[in-house]
Every structure is written in structure tokens, then in C-alpha cells.
mmCIF file with all atom_site columns, C-alpha atoms in Angstrom:
data_model
loop_
_atom_site.group_PDB
_atom_site.id
_atom_site.type_symbol
_atom_site.label_atom_id
_atom_site.label_alt_id
_atom_site.label_comp_id
_atom_site.label_asym_id
_atom_site.label_entity_id
_atom_site.label_seq_id
_atom_site.pdbx_PDB_ins_code
_atom_site.Cartn_x
_atom_site.Cartn_y
_atom_site.Cartn_z
_atom_site.occupancy
_atom_site.B_iso_or_equiv
_atom_site.pdbx_formal_charge
_atom_site.auth_seq_id
_atom_site.auth_comp_id
_atom_site.auth_asym_id
_atom_site.auth_atom_id
_atom_site.pdbx_PDB_model_num
ATOM 1   C CA . UNK A 1 1   ? 224.655 160.959 94.897  1.00 64.00 ? 1   UNK A CA 1
ATOM 2   C CA . UNK A 1 2   ? 222.887 157.859 95.569  1.00 73.00 ? 2   UNK A CA 1
ATOM 3   C CA . UNK A 1 3   ? 219.096 157.852 94.256  1.00 89.00 ? 3   UNK A CA 1
ATOM 4   C CA . UNK A 1 4   ? 218.433 154.624 95.873  1.00 95.00 ? 4   UNK A CA 1
ATOM 5   C CA . UNK A 1 5   ? 219.531 153.897 99.201  1.00 96.00 ? 5   UNK A CA 1
ATOM 6   C CA . UNK A 1 6   ? 219.604 150.494 100.519 1.00 96.00 ? 6   UNK A CA 1
ATOM 7   C CA . UNK A 1 7   ? 220.062 148.942 103.952 1.00 96.00 ? 7   UNK A CA 1
ATOM 8   C CA . UNK A 1 8   ? 221.457 146.997 105.927 1.00 97.00 ? 8   UNK A CA 1
ATOM 9   C CA . UNK A 1 9   ? 224.479 146.273 103.980 1.00 95.00 ? 9   UNK A CA 1
ATOM 10  C CA . UNK A 1 10  ? 224.647 142.834 105.419 1.00 97.00 ? 10  UNK A CA 1
ATOM 11  C CA . UNK A 1 11  ? 222.182 140.628 107.229 1.00 97.00 ? 11  UNK A CA 1
ATOM 12  C CA . UNK A 1 12  ? 222.379 137.459 108.997 1.00 98.00 ? 12  UNK A CA 1
ATOM 13  C CA . UNK A 1 13  ? 219.132 135.482 109.755 1.00 97.00 ? 13  UNK A CA 1
ATOM 14  C CA . UNK A 1 14  ? 218.360 132.072 111.178 1.00 97.00 ? 14  UNK A CA 1
ATOM 15  C CA . UNK A 1 15  ? 216.687 129.445 109.218 1.00 97.00 ? 15  UNK A CA 1
ATOM 16  C CA . UNK A 1 16  ? 212.937 130.009 109.384 1.00 97.00 ? 16  UNK A CA 1
ATOM 17  C CA . UNK A 1 17  ? 213.250 133.470 110.230 1.00 97.00 ? 17  UNK A CA 1
ATOM 18  C CA . UNK A 1 18  ? 212.021 136.836 108.514 1.00 97.00 ? 18  UNK A CA 1
ATOM 19  C CA . UNK A 1 19  ? 214.575 138.810 106.495 1.00 98.00 ? 19  UNK A CA 1
ATOM 20  C CA . UNK A 1 20  ? 214.001 142.527 105.972 1.00 98.00 ? 20  UNK A CA 1
ATOM 21  C CA . UNK A 1 21  ? 215.661 144.650 103.733 1.00 98.00 ? 21  UNK A CA 1
ATOM 22  C CA . UNK A 1 22  ? 214.857 148.352 103.147 1.00 98.00 ? 22  UNK A CA 1
ATOM 23  C CA . UNK A 1 23  ? 215.125 150.734 100.324 1.00 98.00 ? 23  UNK A CA 1
ATOM 24  C CA . UNK A 1 24  ? 214.613 154.609 99.890  1.00 97.00 ? 24  UNK A CA 1
ATOM 25  C CA . UNK A 1 25  ? 214.371 156.776 97.032  1.00 96.00 ? 25  UNK A CA 1
ATOM 26  C CA . UNK A 1 26  ? 214.662 160.453 96.113  1.00 93.00 ? 26  UNK A CA 1
ATOM 27  C CA . UNK A 1 27  ? 213.087 160.685 92.899  1.00 91.00 ? 27  UNK A CA 1
ATOM 28  C CA . UNK A 1 28  ? 209.279 160.893 92.891  1.00 91.00 ? 28  UNK A CA 1
ATOM 29  C CA . UNK A 1 29  ? 208.984 160.189 88.976  1.00 90.00 ? 29  UNK A CA 1
ATOM 30  C CA . UNK A 1 30  ? 210.099 156.715 89.836  1.00 92.00 ? 30  UNK A CA 1
ATOM 31  C CA . UNK A 1 31  ? 207.285 154.356 88.940  1.00 91.00 ? 31  UNK A CA 1
ATOM 32  C CA . UNK A 1 32  ? 208.767 150.822 88.905  1.00 91.00 ? 32  UNK A CA 1
ATOM 33  C CA . UNK A 1 33  ? 210.581 149.060 91.848  1.00 94.00 ? 33  UNK A CA 1
ATOM 34  C CA . UNK A 1 34  ? 211.947 145.635 91.417  1.00 94.00 ? 34  UNK A CA 1
ATOM 35  C CA . UNK A 1 35  ? 214.088 143.489 93.624  1.00 96.00 ? 35  UNK A CA 1
ATOM 36  C CA . UNK A 1 36  ? 216.702 141.294 92.266  1.00 96.00 ? 36  UNK A CA 1
ATOM 37  C CA . UNK A 1 37  ? 218.571 138.377 93.640  1.00 97.00 ? 37  UNK A CA 1
ATOM 38  C CA . UNK A 1 38  ? 222.399 137.662 92.663  1.00 95.00 ? 38  UNK A CA 1
ATOM 39  C CA . UNK A 1 39  ? 224.392 134.660 93.493  1.00 95.00 ? 39  UNK A CA 1
ATOM 40  C CA . UNK A 1 40  ? 228.234 134.734 93.077  1.00 93.00 ? 40  UNK A CA 1
ATOM 41  C CA . UNK A 1 41  ? 229.266 134.485 89.615  1.00 91.00 ? 41  UNK A CA 1
ATOM 42  C CA . UNK A 1 42  ? 225.723 135.018 88.276  1.00 93.00 ? 42  UNK A CA 1
ATOM 43  C CA . UNK A 1 43  ? 223.726 137.653 86.901  1.00 94.00 ? 43  UNK A CA 1
ATOM 44  C CA . UNK A 1 44  ? 220.857 139.488 88.722  1.00 95.00 ? 44  UNK A CA 1
ATOM 45  C CA . UNK A 1 45  ? 217.587 137.361 88.680  1.00 95.00 ? 45  UNK A CA 1
ATOM 46  C CA . UNK A 1 46  ? 214.337 139.177 89.123  1.00 93.00 ? 46  UNK A CA 1
ATOM 47  C CA . UNK A 1 47  ? 212.484 138.327 92.352  1.00 95.00 ? 47  UNK A CA 1
ATOM 48  C CA . UNK A 1 48  ? 209.468 140.643 92.411  1.00 94.00 ? 48  UNK A CA 1
ATOM 49  C CA . UNK A 1 49  ? 208.672 143.927 91.390  1.00 93.00 ? 49  UNK A CA 1
ATOM 50  C CA . UNK A 1 50  ? 205.871 146.642 92.461  1.00 93.00 ? 50  UNK A CA 1
ATOM 51  C CA . UNK A 1 51  ? 204.395 149.722 90.746  1.00 90.00 ? 51  UNK A CA 1
ATOM 52  C CA . UNK A 1 52  ? 203.438 152.724 93.076  1.00 89.00 ? 52  UNK A CA 1
ATOM 53  C CA . UNK A 1 53  ? 199.547 152.058 92.807  1.00 90.00 ? 53  UNK A CA 1
ATOM 54  C CA . UNK A 1 54  ? 199.717 149.372 95.345  1.00 92.00 ? 54  UNK A CA 1
ATOM 55  C CA . UNK A 1 55  ? 201.008 149.152 98.726  1.00 93.00 ? 55  UNK A CA 1
ATOM 56  C CA . UNK A 1 56  ? 201.934 145.506 98.909  1.00 95.00 ? 56  UNK A CA 1
ATOM 57  C CA . UNK A 1 57  ? 202.709 142.678 96.602  1.00 95.00 ? 57  UNK A CA 1
ATOM 58  C CA . UNK A 1 58  ? 203.313 139.061 97.567  1.00 96.00 ? 58  UNK A CA 1
ATOM 59  C CA . UNK A 1 59  ? 204.740 136.029 95.722  1.00 95.00 ? 59  UNK A CA 1
ATOM 60  C CA . UNK A 1 60  ? 205.254 132.828 97.655  1.00 96.00 ? 60  UNK A CA 1
ATOM 61  C CA . UNK A 1 61  ? 207.575 133.745 100.578 1.00 97.00 ? 61  UNK A CA 1
ATOM 62  C CA . UNK A 1 62  ? 208.513 137.232 99.023  1.00 97.00 ? 62  UNK A CA 1
ATOM 63  C CA . UNK A 1 63  ? 206.594 140.337 99.806  1.00 97.00 ? 63  UNK A CA 1
ATOM 64  C CA . UNK A 1 64  ? 207.196 143.891 98.902  1.00 96.00 ? 64  UNK A CA 1
ATOM 65  C CA . UNK A 1 65  ? 205.839 146.554 101.087 1.00 95.00 ? 65  UNK A CA 1
ATOM 66  C CA . UNK A 1 66  ? 205.615 150.107 99.429  1.00 95.00 ? 66  UNK A CA 1
ATOM 67  C CA . UNK A 1 67  ? 205.263 153.508 101.274 1.00 94.00 ? 67  UNK A CA 1
ATOM 68  C CA . UNK A 1 68  ? 204.647 156.208 98.659  1.00 93.00 ? 68  UNK A CA 1
ATOM 69  C CA . UNK A 1 69  ? 204.654 159.088 101.168 1.00 93.00 ? 69  UNK A CA 1
ATOM 70  C CA . UNK A 1 70  ? 207.719 158.109 102.696 1.00 95.00 ? 70  UNK A CA 1
ATOM 71  C CA . UNK A 1 71  ? 209.487 157.158 99.497  1.00 95.00 ? 71  UNK A CA 1
ATOM 72  C CA . UNK A 1 72  ? 210.201 153.686 100.862 1.00 96.00 ? 72  UNK A CA 1
ATOM 73  C CA . UNK A 1 73  ? 209.854 150.132 99.874  1.00 97.00 ? 73  UNK A CA 1
ATOM 74  C CA . UNK A 1 74  ? 211.098 147.032 101.457 1.00 97.00 ? 74  UNK A CA 1
ATOM 75  C CA . UNK A 1 75  ? 211.588 143.282 100.785 1.00 98.00 ? 75  UNK A CA 1
ATOM 76  C CA . UNK A 1 76  ? 210.503 140.631 103.288 1.00 98.00 ? 76  UNK A CA 1
ATOM 77  C CA . UNK A 1 77  ? 211.526 137.027 103.007 1.00 98.00 ? 77  UNK A CA 1
ATOM 78  C CA . UNK A 1 78  ? 209.451 134.814 105.036 1.00 97.00 ? 78  UNK A CA 1
ATOM 79  C CA . UNK A 1 79  ? 210.654 131.426 106.424 1.00 97.00 ? 79  UNK A CA 1
ATOM 80  C CA . UNK A 1 80  ? 214.193 132.257 105.283 1.00 97.00 ? 80  UNK A CA 1
ATOM 81  C CA . UNK A 1 81  ? 216.138 129.238 104.067 1.00 97.00 ? 81  UNK A CA 1
ATOM 82  C CA . UNK A 1 82  ? 220.009 128.767 103.579 1.00 97.00 ? 82  UNK A CA 1
ATOM 83  C CA . UNK A 1 83  ? 219.318 128.673 99.934  1.00 97.00 ? 83  UNK A CA 1
ATOM 84  C CA . UNK A 1 84  ? 218.321 132.284 100.157 1.00 97.00 ? 84  UNK A CA 1
ATOM 85  C CA . UNK A 1 85  ? 221.805 133.286 101.134 1.00 98.00 ? 85  UNK A CA 1
ATOM 86  C CA . UNK A 1 86  ? 222.610 135.728 98.289  1.00 97.00 ? 86  UNK A CA 1
ATOM 87  C CA . UNK A 1 87  ? 223.077 139.341 97.574  1.00 96.00 ? 87  UNK A CA 1
ATOM 88  C CA . UNK A 1 88  ? 219.721 141.233 97.151  1.00 97.00 ? 88  UNK A CA 1
ATOM 89  C CA . UNK A 1 89  ? 219.414 144.649 95.088  1.00 96.00 ? 89  UNK A CA 1
ATOM 90  C CA . UNK A 1 90  ? 216.444 147.001 95.056  1.00 96.00 ? 90  UNK A CA 1
ATOM 91  C CA . UNK A 1 91  ? 216.220 149.023 92.131  1.00 95.00 ? 91  UNK A CA 1
ATOM 92  C CA . UNK A 1 92  ? 213.845 151.834 90.538  1.00 94.00 ? 92  UNK A CA 1
ATOM 93  C CA . UNK A 1 93  ? 213.188 153.240 87.023  1.00 92.00 ? 93  UNK A CA 1
ATOM 94  C CA . UNK A 1 94  ? 210.848 155.751 85.524  1.00 87.00 ? 94  UNK A CA 1
ATOM 95  C CA . UNK A 1 95  ? 209.069 156.412 82.524  1.00 74.00 ? 95  UNK A CA 1
ATOM 96  C CA . UNK A 1 96  ? 209.515 155.417 78.983  1.00 66.00 ? 96  UNK A CA 1
ATOM 97  C CA . UNK A 1 97  ? 213.233 154.594 79.663  1.00 67.00 ? 97  UNK A CA 1
ATOM 98  C CA . UNK A 1 98  ? 213.306 151.888 81.898  1.00 82.00 ? 98  UNK A CA 1
ATOM 99  C CA . UNK A 1 99  ? 217.029 152.291 82.805  1.00 89.00 ? 99  UNK A CA 1
ATOM 100 C CA . UNK A 1 100 ? 217.394 150.801 86.409  1.00 92.00 ? 100 UNK A CA 1
ATOM 101 C CA . UNK A 1 101 ? 218.884 152.793 89.158  1.00 93.00 ? 101 UNK A CA 1
ATOM 102 C CA . UNK A 1 102 ? 220.440 150.361 91.938  1.00 95.00 ? 102 UNK A CA 1
ATOM 103 C CA . UNK A 1 103 ? 220.837 150.160 95.423  1.00 95.00 ? 103 UNK A CA 1
ATOM 104 C CA . UNK A 1 104 ? 224.194 149.019 96.627  1.00 94.00 ? 104 UNK A CA 1
ATOM 105 C CA . UNK A 1 105 ? 223.052 145.556 97.667  1.00 94.00 ? 105 UNK A CA 1
ATOM 106 C CA . UNK A 1 106 ? 222.474 143.546 100.920 1.00 96.00 ? 106 UNK A CA 1
ATOM 107 C CA . UNK A 1 107 ? 224.438 140.407 101.483 1.00 96.00 ? 107 UNK A CA 1
ATOM 108 C CA . UNK A 1 108 ? 222.157 138.055 103.212 1.00 98.00 ? 108 UNK A CA 1
ATOM 109 C CA . UNK A 1 109 ? 223.486 134.921 105.105 1.00 98.00 ? 109 UNK A CA 1
ATOM 110 C CA . UNK A 1 110 ? 220.764 132.447 106.551 1.00 97.00 ? 110 UNK A CA 1
ATOM 111 C CA . UNK A 1 111 ? 222.154 130.105 108.999 1.00 95.00 ? 111 UNK A CA 1
ATOM 112 C CA . UNK A 1 112 ? 221.073 126.605 109.114 1.00 91.00 ? 112 UNK A CA 1
ATOM 113 C CA . UNK B 2 1   ? 214.017 129.333 75.665  1.00 54.00 ? 1   UNK B CA 1
ATOM 114 C CA . UNK B 2 2   ? 217.577 130.421 76.024  1.00 72.00 ? 2   UNK B CA 1
ATOM 115 C CA . UNK B 2 3   ? 218.305 133.157 78.468  1.00 92.00 ? 3   UNK B CA 1
ATOM 116 C CA . UNK B 2 4   ? 220.329 136.155 77.763  1.00 96.00 ? 4   UNK B CA 1
ATOM 117 C CA . UNK B 2 5   ? 223.679 134.924 76.567  1.00 96.00 ? 5   UNK B CA 1
ATOM 118 C CA . UNK B 2 6   ? 226.967 136.977 77.221  1.00 97.00 ? 6   UNK B CA 1
ATOM 119 C CA . UNK B 2 7   ? 230.453 136.101 76.002  1.00 97.00 ? 7   UNK B CA 1
ATOM 120 C CA . UNK B 2 8   ? 233.109 135.654 76.844  1.00 97.00 ? 8   UNK B CA 1
ATOM 121 C CA . UNK B 2 9   ? 232.340 135.002 80.510  1.00 97.00 ? 9   UNK B CA 1
ATOM 122 C CA . UNK B 2 10  ? 235.830 136.242 81.407  1.00 97.00 ? 10  UNK B CA 1
ATOM 123 C CA . UNK B 2 11  ? 238.175 138.564 79.337  1.00 98.00 ? 11  UNK B CA 1
ATOM 124 C CA . UNK B 2 12  ? 241.865 139.504 80.139  1.00 98.00 ? 12  UNK B CA 1
ATOM 125 C CA . UNK B 2 13  ? 243.329 142.436 78.433  1.00 97.00 ? 13  UNK B CA 1
ATOM 126 C CA . UNK B 2 14  ? 246.468 144.362 78.899  1.00 97.00 ? 14  UNK B CA 1
ATOM 127 C CA . UNK B 2 15  ? 246.191 148.185 79.376  1.00 97.00 ? 15  UNK B CA 1
ATOM 128 C CA . UNK B 2 16  ? 245.981 149.867 75.910  1.00 97.00 ? 16  UNK B CA 1
ATOM 129 C CA . UNK B 2 17  ? 244.145 146.751 74.228  1.00 97.00 ? 17  UNK B CA 1
ATOM 130 C CA . UNK B 2 18  ? 240.620 146.725 73.139  1.00 98.00 ? 18  UNK B CA 1
ATOM 131 C CA . UNK B 2 19  ? 237.627 144.764 74.651  1.00 98.00 ? 19  UNK B CA 1
ATOM 132 C CA . UNK B 2 20  ? 234.866 143.552 72.785  1.00 98.00 ? 20  UNK B CA 1
ATOM 133 C CA . UNK B 2 21  ? 231.866 142.215 75.001  1.00 98.00 ? 21  UNK B CA 1
ATOM 134 C CA . UNK B 2 22  ? 228.964 140.477 73.298  1.00 98.00 ? 22  UNK B CA 1
ATOM 135 C CA . UNK B 2 23  ? 225.284 140.143 74.345  1.00 97.00 ? 23  UNK B CA 1
ATOM 136 C CA . UNK B 2 24  ? 222.747 137.974 72.712  1.00 97.00 ? 24  UNK B CA 1
ATOM 137 C CA . UNK B 2 25  ? 219.326 138.782 74.160  1.00 95.00 ? 25  UNK B CA 1
ATOM 138 C CA . UNK B 2 26  ? 216.501 136.458 74.777  1.00 93.00 ? 26  UNK B CA 1
ATOM 139 C CA . UNK B 2 27  ? 214.644 135.381 71.541  1.00 91.00 ? 27  UNK B CA 1
ATOM 140 C CA . UNK B 2 28  ? 211.974 138.197 70.744  1.00 88.00 ? 28  UNK B CA 1
ATOM 141 C CA . UNK B 2 29  ? 213.605 140.765 72.990  1.00 91.00 ? 29  UNK B CA 1
ATOM 142 C CA . UNK B 2 30  ? 214.457 143.984 71.121  1.00 91.00 ? 30  UNK B CA 1
ATOM 143 C CA . UNK B 2 31  ? 215.437 146.121 74.100  1.00 93.00 ? 31  UNK B CA 1
ATOM 144 C CA . UNK B 2 32  ? 219.135 145.682 75.280  1.00 95.00 ? 32  UNK B CA 1
ATOM 145 C CA . UNK B 2 33  ? 220.622 147.418 78.385  1.00 96.00 ? 33  UNK B CA 1
ATOM 146 C CA . UNK B 2 34  ? 224.201 147.368 79.515  1.00 97.00 ? 34  UNK B CA 1
ATOM 147 C CA . UNK B 2 35  ? 225.119 147.817 83.273  1.00 97.00 ? 35  UNK B CA 1
ATOM 148 C CA . UNK B 2 36  ? 228.625 147.789 85.042  1.00 97.00 ? 36  UNK B CA 1
ATOM 149 C CA . UNK B 2 37  ? 229.322 146.280 88.371  1.00 94.00 ? 37  UNK B CA 1
ATOM 150 C CA . UNK B 2 38  ? 232.387 147.115 90.490  1.00 88.00 ? 38  UNK B CA 1
ATOM 151 C CA . UNK B 2 39  ? 233.375 144.818 93.231  1.00 79.00 ? 39  UNK B CA 1
ATOM 152 C CA . UNK B 2 40  ? 231.170 145.136 96.497  1.00 73.00 ? 40  UNK B CA 1
ATOM 153 C CA . UNK B 2 41  ? 228.981 147.846 94.597  1.00 76.00 ? 41  UNK B CA 1
ATOM 154 C CA . UNK B 2 42  ? 225.476 147.697 92.796  1.00 80.00 ? 42  UNK B CA 1
ATOM 155 C CA . UNK B 2 43  ? 225.108 147.942 89.039  1.00 93.00 ? 43  UNK B CA 1
ATOM 156 C CA . UNK B 2 44  ? 225.433 151.146 87.128  1.00 95.00 ? 44  UNK B CA 1
ATOM 157 C CA . UNK B 2 45  ? 223.437 151.862 84.129  1.00 95.00 ? 45  UNK B CA 1
ATOM 158 C CA . UNK B 2 46  ? 225.605 152.353 80.905  1.00 96.00 ? 46  UNK B CA 1
ATOM 159 C CA . UNK B 2 47  ? 223.421 152.401 77.861  1.00 96.00 ? 47  UNK B CA 1
ATOM 160 C CA . UNK B 2 48  ? 219.948 151.432 76.473  1.00 94.00 ? 48  UNK B CA 1
ATOM 161 C CA . UNK B 2 49  ? 219.810 150.230 72.889  1.00 94.00 ? 49  UNK B CA 1
ATOM 162 C CA . UNK B 2 50  ? 216.735 149.133 70.700  1.00 92.00 ? 50  UNK B CA 1
ATOM 163 C CA . UNK B 2 51  ? 217.366 147.350 67.520  1.00 86.00 ? 51  UNK B CA 1
ATOM 164 C CA . UNK B 2 52  ? 220.057 149.478 65.583  1.00 87.00 ? 52  UNK B CA 1
ATOM 165 C CA . UNK B 2 53  ? 219.225 152.724 67.685  1.00 93.00 ? 53  UNK B CA 1
ATOM 166 C CA . UNK B 2 54  ? 221.007 154.048 70.949  1.00 94.00 ? 54  UNK B CA 1
ATOM 167 C CA . UNK B 2 55  ? 218.094 155.263 73.134  1.00 92.00 ? 55  UNK B CA 1
ATOM 168 C CA . UNK B 2 56  ? 220.126 156.436 76.173  1.00 92.00 ? 56  UNK B CA 1
ATOM 169 C CA . UNK B 2 57  ? 223.813 156.354 76.628  1.00 94.00 ? 57  UNK B CA 1
ATOM 170 C CA . UNK B 2 58  ? 223.797 158.986 79.520  1.00 93.00 ? 58  UNK B CA 1
ATOM 171 C CA . UNK B 2 59  ? 226.078 156.289 81.587  1.00 94.00 ? 59  UNK B CA 1
ATOM 172 C CA . UNK B 2 60  ? 228.697 155.619 78.962  1.00 95.00 ? 60  UNK B CA 1
ATOM 173 C CA . UNK B 2 61  ? 231.867 157.272 79.680  1.00 94.00 ? 61  UNK B CA 1
ATOM 174 C CA . UNK B 2 62  ? 232.502 160.136 77.005  1.00 90.00 ? 62  UNK B CA 1
ATOM 175 C CA . UNK B 2 63  ? 235.521 158.497 75.510  1.00 94.00 ? 63  UNK B CA 1
ATOM 176 C CA . UNK B 2 64  ? 236.722 154.941 74.714  1.00 97.00 ? 64  UNK B CA 1
ATOM 177 C CA . UNK B 2 65  ? 233.252 153.348 75.088  1.00 97.00 ? 65  UNK B CA 1
ATOM 178 C CA . UNK B 2 66  ? 230.686 152.613 72.492  1.00 97.00 ? 66  UNK B CA 1
ATOM 179 C CA . UNK B 2 67  ? 227.797 150.233 71.904  1.00 97.00 ? 67  UNK B CA 1
ATOM 180 C CA . UNK B 2 68  ? 225.811 148.842 69.122  1.00 96.00 ? 68  UNK B CA 1
ATOM 181 C CA . UNK B 2 69  ? 222.915 146.596 68.576  1.00 95.00 ? 69  UNK B CA 1
ATOM 182 C CA . UNK B 2 70  ? 222.837 145.722 64.882  1.00 92.00 ? 70  UNK B CA 1
ATOM 183 C CA . UNK B 2 71  ? 219.863 144.422 63.009  1.00 89.00 ? 71  UNK B CA 1
ATOM 184 C CA . UNK B 2 72  ? 221.466 141.070 62.674  1.00 88.00 ? 72  UNK B CA 1
ATOM 185 C CA . UNK B 2 73  ? 223.567 139.470 65.520  1.00 91.00 ? 73  UNK B CA 1
ATOM 186 C CA . UNK B 2 74  ? 224.355 140.295 69.235  1.00 95.00 ? 74  UNK B CA 1
ATOM 187 C CA . UNK B 2 75  ? 224.783 143.778 70.791  1.00 97.00 ? 75  UNK B CA 1
ATOM 188 C CA . UNK B 2 76  ? 228.372 144.655 71.246  1.00 98.00 ? 76  UNK B CA 1
ATOM 189 C CA . UNK B 2 77  ? 229.863 146.688 74.059  1.00 98.00 ? 77  UNK B CA 1
ATOM 190 C CA . UNK B 2 78  ? 233.494 147.870 72.974  1.00 98.00 ? 78  UNK B CA 1
ATOM 191 C CA . UNK B 2 79  ? 236.131 149.353 75.168  1.00 98.00 ? 79  UNK B CA 1
ATOM 192 C CA . UNK B 2 80  ? 239.078 150.857 73.458  1.00 97.00 ? 80  UNK B CA 1
ATOM 193 C CA . UNK B 2 81  ? 242.494 151.561 75.146  1.00 97.00 ? 81  UNK B CA 1
ATOM 194 C CA . UNK B 2 82  ? 241.323 149.815 78.205  1.00 97.00 ? 82  UNK B CA 1
ATOM 195 C CA . UNK B 2 83  ? 242.763 151.048 81.572  1.00 96.00 ? 83  UNK B CA 1
ATOM 196 C CA . UNK B 2 84  ? 242.897 149.165 84.820  1.00 94.00 ? 84  UNK B CA 1
ATOM 197 C CA . UNK B 2 85  ? 239.892 151.168 86.211  1.00 93.00 ? 85  UNK B CA 1
ATOM 198 C CA . UNK B 2 86  ? 237.703 149.415 83.416  1.00 95.00 ? 86  UNK B CA 1
ATOM 199 C CA . UNK B 2 87  ? 238.226 146.019 85.387  1.00 95.00 ? 87  UNK B CA 1
ATOM 200 C CA . UNK B 2 88  ? 234.625 145.087 86.404  1.00 96.00 ? 88  UNK B CA 1
ATOM 201 C CA . UNK B 2 89  ? 231.810 142.716 85.682  1.00 96.00 ? 89  UNK B CA 1
ATOM 202 C CA . UNK B 2 90  ? 229.651 143.916 82.731  1.00 98.00 ? 90  UNK B CA 1
ATOM 203 C CA . UNK B 2 91  ? 225.991 142.858 82.502  1.00 97.00 ? 91  UNK B CA 1
ATOM 204 C CA . UNK B 2 92  ? 223.633 142.712 79.639  1.00 97.00 ? 92  UNK B CA 1
ATOM 205 C CA . UNK B 2 93  ? 219.880 142.614 80.260  1.00 95.00 ? 93  UNK B CA 1
ATOM 206 C CA . UNK B 2 94  ? 217.080 142.311 77.527  1.00 94.00 ? 94  UNK B CA 1
ATOM 207 C CA . UNK B 2 95  ? 213.198 142.678 77.616  1.00 91.00 ? 95  UNK B CA 1
ATOM 208 C CA . UNK B 2 96  ? 210.592 142.198 74.818  1.00 87.00 ? 96  UNK B CA 1
ATOM 209 C CA . UNK B 2 97  ? 208.770 145.390 75.328  1.00 78.00 ? 97  UNK B CA 1
ATOM 210 C CA . UNK B 2 98  ? 209.782 148.675 77.111  1.00 71.00 ? 98  UNK B CA 1
ATOM 211 C CA . UNK B 2 99  ? 207.802 148.137 80.220  1.00 71.00 ? 99  UNK B CA 1
ATOM 212 C CA . UNK B 2 100 ? 208.440 144.420 80.740  1.00 77.00 ? 100 UNK B CA 1
ATOM 213 C CA . UNK B 2 101 ? 210.954 143.148 83.231  1.00 85.00 ? 101 UNK B CA 1
ATOM 214 C CA . UNK B 2 102 ? 214.777 143.117 82.295  1.00 90.00 ? 102 UNK B CA 1
ATOM 215 C CA . UNK B 2 103 ? 216.368 139.569 82.255  1.00 93.00 ? 103 UNK B CA 1
ATOM 216 C CA . UNK B 2 104 ? 220.063 139.490 82.803  1.00 95.00 ? 104 UNK B CA 1
ATOM 217 C CA . UNK B 2 105 ? 222.813 137.506 81.443  1.00 96.00 ? 105 UNK B CA 1
ATOM 218 C CA . UNK B 2 106 ? 225.625 135.952 83.747  1.00 96.00 ? 106 UNK B CA 1
ATOM 219 C CA . UNK B 2 107 ? 227.928 138.851 82.789  1.00 97.00 ? 107 UNK B CA 1
ATOM 220 C CA . UNK B 2 108 ? 231.648 139.187 81.438  1.00 98.00 ? 108 UNK B CA 1
ATOM 221 C CA . UNK B 2 109 ? 234.398 139.846 84.053  1.00 97.00 ? 109 UNK B CA 1
ATOM 222 C CA . UNK B 2 110 ? 236.845 142.029 82.480  1.00 97.00 ? 110 UNK B CA 1
ATOM 223 C CA . UNK B 2 111 ? 240.313 141.982 84.109  1.00 96.00 ? 111 UNK B CA 1
ATOM 224 C CA . UNK B 2 112 ? 242.998 144.505 82.848  1.00 96.00 ? 112 UNK B CA 1
ATOM 225 C CA . UNK B 2 113 ? 246.491 143.705 83.631  1.00 93.00 ? 113 UNK B CA 1
#
């Protein structure tokens, strides 16, 4: 049972375009939702994270939109660049444990 | 400030041998998490430790796997009598406090011959 469902599995975007990746979760007890970026051969690096008390958070070209009632959250990458080409993971955790439950990842390719 | 250090980066073992994976958290971080990543899949939680204590090992296989985080030295993930299915990338993450973001190392790629 996949507690965090991520889509699409892969995404191709032109340089300067907007990349949108979506995640849906089941457990309403989740209270922390980070997005990680991973390059081949490297560990995941935290991009941006949100808690359910806000509906949107923006950091530079990266924005998380959060819809608590729909149990969905998404990552928007504005003005996508070839250097953004990587695998992106959404995750969720809850309470005092903080173990991250991960989506299966989205492979993003930004064409020059 | 050095990041999370994992070693070795690549480890090759034959079936039945033992694998020991090491993780040195960032300075000042007392919370350590281990995750496993199979090819083309997301990460799966294995175990969460805080200095000398295992807090949550709900993701650890019941047999052959163990983890420790001693008062001095790195955290160790130990896999005894490895099998082909143990081949994966193992990532360690650390955080300074419970509710702070987790920072990841670059992982250990374990290959079983």
C-alpha cells in the first residue's frame, strides 16, 4: 500500500517552462511534507517543505501548493532550467517520529 | 560544516558475507535515520536512532539486519549473511532536533555477487 502517491512518473519540460509534480496522501495525521531533489549517484537534497497550516510556500523558483481537504500537495518549478533535470521525491511524516514516507519519484528532464 | 558522511560509497559482498555500512552525522546532529532505495523506487524507511537508542525500527527486516548509534563514533547498519535481494543504495540522514529537516549523505551502494 503506497501511502504517498506521486505523479507523473516522468516529465519533460522545455527550458523556461513550468514543471508541476503532484502528490496525494492517505494518512490525515501527516503534518510535514518535504520535497527532495536527487541527482544520479547522490543523496536526496531538501528543496522545500510545508506544514498543513499554510496553503502555499514559495522559495525562489520553487513553490509548494497544499490542499488539506483533498489531501494533495504539489511542487511547481518556475522558469525550469536544464540544471533542474533530476529526480524529485515528495515525502510525508507525522508526529514525534519524523520517519519519512516517500513517493516513488518523478524523473524530470528540462530540454534546452 | 561537513555534511553527512557515509562510507564506503560502494561495497561488494558475496552471498553469506556480512556488510557494515557507516554513517557519520553532521556535527551537532543526534538523530539518525537509515533508508533503503531499490532501483527506480523511492526510499523506504528502515530505522531511526538517537544516540545509543533505537527509537523506531519498524522498517527493519526482522532477521539479519541491525543498527546502532553509539555514544562515540558513527552509526552502523549491519547486514549479516547478505543475499542478492539486499542489493540497494542505503542512505543515512541526520537532524539536530526531532522536528528539524533531515540531511542526507550520498549513500552506500551495496552489490551482492
